[in-house]
Amino acid sequence: MAMTCAPAMAETKNPVAGATLDDGVSGDEVVVTGRAQHLYRVDTTTVGKSAQDPMDIPQAVQVINADLFTDQGARDATDIYRNISGISAFSYAGITFRGFRQDQSFYDGQRGNPFIGFSVPQLFTISRVEVLKGPAGLFFGPGSPGGIINYVSKTPDEVGALRMVATLGSYDRAGVSAEAIGRIDRDGVLTYRLGGFYEALSPFRYNTRNTSVIGDGGVSVRTNEGGKLTVQATVYDNFLRGNRLRGVPVDDAGNFLTSIRWNANEPTDFLHLSSQAYQARYATGIGDAVTFDAGARYFKATETQQYHEARGFVAGSTDLVAREFRDQIRAVDGLSFMANATAKVRIAGMTHTFQAGADWYDETSILDSRILRAGVTPLSLRNPVYTRTGRDVARTAALPFTTTDTGTRRTGGYLQDQVAITDALLLVGGVRYDRFDDGVTTQLGGRTTAASDYRDGRFTYRAGAIVKPRAGVSLYTSWSQSFEPQSAANQNIAAGGPFAPVTGGQVEGGVKSVLLGGRLQANAAVYRIVRRNILQIDPSLPPVDGQDQLRPIGEVTSRGFELDVATDLTPDWVLLFNYGYNDTKITGTVAGQAITNAVGDRFANAPRHQFGFWTRYQIAPLGAAIGFGGEHLSSRVSTAGQAVQPYTIFDASITKKLGVAELMLRVDNLFDETYAASGFSRQSGSFPGEPRTVLAELRLRF
């Protein structure tokens, strides 16, 4: 759901409980008399590469803004999934999106995610999260057909503000952050934003200790009337002790076999991510009918890991878990450019909104890995004894690195026309062409052992219609496409390659509404996605030089329904609600084989039913607000076919204004339920959800 809105009404009474740096609240104290209208909603989105009313987009769109981050105490991307129908956790930053696993993220419309590998995007520098559901090939090029997530950065602003936050909570959580925005010169030609974030905690799993540091800065220059150039730089340092964190073993019914605190990692194991992202963005209007923007983004990230990986029970034991030790360094850097232009033209009595753009991305990913498989001490499941020995580290250091060098290049351009036949009927049609060039080289001890590369091109299309039978209601239908290049490692000629990309096509219909003067927004969508050309071994063909023959003979069909509601029950009481139903099944395969992430005809971590809600009541005379929320996921399966049991959890918070300060107390997993957030493998078990946690934030805003 896209939370589109009419302007919020406000009166000068008490301060807004939960106001953030991005609220635009100045010196006057206000109470917003339409929480959904103001606090959690936006009336434009850039998920289509240009600023657009979500009511005019013929696909399901949902936008989560910084106000909701603040009210829910969200720190990273996993904290907001419950607000988005059709999305649930898979592992680390990976999600299940309309039934399909998806790991791809965009920043300000561009590729270049600095949270590589096994780290989760942080929200401190993000003003809103835009979600375009279904295939997004027209605007974003190769990707999963489930949809895309676009993180929109906080930027400099002329309205000066300073915000500071101090945090304390369960598991030794302590942190502090500060943000400042404002003018550099008197006329506001130059504006700035500076931010810093620090937080440390010892999560509930044995041996873990997380420390996160973020530094962010930007400067904007008003280059001309309606034109602005913004340059930003962000650095991240995330040190996770007792990581890379896997799951806890479960039985086939999904019951944890030991305490959810269990961890296969020793106290000296760690994951350390150090990354930087730099970007420049220019946007301007050209007359009244044309807008133009261009951007460049570069990121560089290094993720270093030394950790013990569980490998299942020792033969003959139901307590001792075998382990191996892994020493890995993952270095990734990427550079992207993009440009977009939009022009409104009146032709034959109809308004055409032409949109054109192009983008280019080049990424290099180098993984150095060495694994010690023999002689690693197993760990008891029920009575683990941890040590601080460097024995495994020293033995692994004597092994040669296996180096995997992966190069990825994407070049694409698109053209779309949205035609307003009348004020009540809009037609949309677009086409995109992409070139891609992928290559993988593997070396062991400096000697090349394998190499493959593949390049090709692909057209994708999008068409849709929007009918507005009355003000505030949009009925839409659309057809859209996506594609994903096959893994370069699978393009080996000996295996039958090269192969055409995996393709995805979706048919979707729905309704978006803004009713009762903006007090009720209800969006619903039904969809059907078919994903084809998934590679599998063809058993009818003999191996060639010992290489099994692959063929694009897999097909998966996803069907679903989504409902999103935001409503002001009273001027001080807002309710957000979302529900998603999804049924994803294999509709074409080879007997005896399973498509990746599927078990039988079901997909791992794909719930049939998902439900989330958040409600907040503002007690204006007391300058306070009470929040309550929850989420439910139905049963799922892991990649090993083990059950992942359904769960329902609840959260509650209270926010109180204290002069220039504001205090929030929040309790997550209110009833301390033990549950699996997602399943993984039989060897690694399922990822346990957090037990009951308490968070306190003291916020000061000037």
PDB file of N, CA, C and O in Angstrom, residues 40 164 166 181 267 407 413 491 542 564 566 586:
ATOM      1  N   TYR A  40       2.416   9.025   9.082  1.00  0.00           N
ATOM      2  CA  TYR A  40       2.908   7.811   8.445  1.00  0.00           C
ATOM      3  C   TYR A  40       2.720   7.802   6.934  1.00  0.00           C
ATOM      4  O   TYR A  40       2.869   6.772   6.301  1.00  0.00           O
ATOM      5  N   MET A 164      19.065  14.830  19.084  1.00  0.00           N
ATOM      6  CA  MET A 164      19.977  13.927  19.775  1.00  0.00           C
ATOM      7  C   MET A 164      19.156  12.838  20.454  1.00  0.00           C
ATOM      8  O   MET A 164      18.060  13.098  20.967  1.00  0.00           O
ATOM      9  N   ALA A 166      19.555   9.339  23.094  1.00  0.00           N
ATOM     10  CA  ALA A 166      20.313   8.432  23.955  1.00  0.00           C
ATOM     11  C   ALA A 166      19.470   7.191  24.190  1.00  0.00           C
ATOM     12  O   ALA A 166      18.258   7.282  24.430  1.00  0.00           O
ATOM     13  N   ILE A 181      20.733  19.558  10.705  1.00  0.00           N
ATOM     14  CA  ILE A 181      20.518  20.053   9.357  1.00  0.00           C
ATOM     15  C   ILE A 181      20.325  21.567   9.418  1.00  0.00           C
ATOM     16  O   ILE A 181      19.972  22.110  10.472  1.00  0.00           O
ATOM     17  N   PRO A 267      33.773 -17.433  21.439  1.00  0.00           N
ATOM     18  CA  PRO A 267      33.840 -16.000  21.796  1.00  0.00           C
ATOM     19  C   PRO A 267      34.803 -15.193  20.934  1.00  0.00           C
ATOM     20  O   PRO A 267      34.655 -13.978  20.822  1.00  0.00           O
ATOM     21  N   GLY A 407      32.803 -10.527 -11.511  1.00  0.00           N
ATOM     22  CA  GLY A 407      32.568  -9.226 -12.109  1.00  0.00           C
ATOM     23  C   GLY A 407      31.149  -9.129 -12.646  1.00  0.00           C
ATOM     24  O   GLY A 407      30.653 -10.062 -13.279  1.00  0.00           O
ATOM     25  N   GLY A 413      18.500   1.053 -20.528  1.00  0.00           N
ATOM     26  CA  GLY A 413      17.770   2.280 -20.809  1.00  0.00           C
ATOM     27  C   GLY A 413      16.296   1.971 -20.979  1.00  0.00           C
ATOM     28  O   GLY A 413      15.921   0.867 -21.398  1.00  0.00           O
ATOM     29  N   GLN A 491      27.159 -21.002 -16.634  1.00  0.00           N
ATOM     30  CA  GLN A 491      27.170 -20.773 -18.071  1.00  0.00           C
ATOM     31  C   GLN A 491      28.227 -21.613 -18.792  1.00  0.00           C
ATOM     32  O   GLN A 491      28.468 -21.418 -19.981  1.00  0.00           O
ATOM     33  N   PRO A 542      23.195 -37.558 -20.991  1.00  0.00           N
ATOM     34  CA  PRO A 542      24.347 -38.079 -20.251  1.00  0.00           C
ATOM     35  C   PRO A 542      25.319 -36.944 -19.899  1.00  0.00           C
ATOM     36  O   PRO A 542      25.377 -35.919 -20.584  1.00  0.00           O
ATOM     37  N   ASP A 564      -3.846  -3.501   2.536  1.00  0.00           N
ATOM     38  CA  ASP A 564      -3.180  -2.550   3.419  1.00  0.00           C
ATOM     39  C   ASP A 564      -4.159  -1.431   3.763  1.00  0.00           C
ATOM     40  O   ASP A 564      -4.789  -0.857   2.879  1.00  0.00           O
ATOM     41  N   ALA A 566      -4.724   2.121   6.320  1.00  0.00           N
ATOM     42  CA  ALA A 566      -4.286   3.125   7.290  1.00  0.00           C
ATOM     43  C   ALA A 566      -5.479   4.032   7.550  1.00  0.00           C
ATOM     44  O   ALA A 566      -6.092   4.545   6.611  1.00  0.00           O
ATOM     45  N   ILE A 586       5.737 -24.951  -7.463  1.00  0.00           N
ATOM     46  CA  ILE A 586       6.463 -25.354  -8.662  1.00  0.00           C
ATOM     47  C   ILE A 586       5.442 -25.888  -9.664  1.00  0.00           C
ATOM     48  O   ILE A 586       4.675 -26.801  -9.354  1.00  0.00           O
TER      49      ILE A 586
END
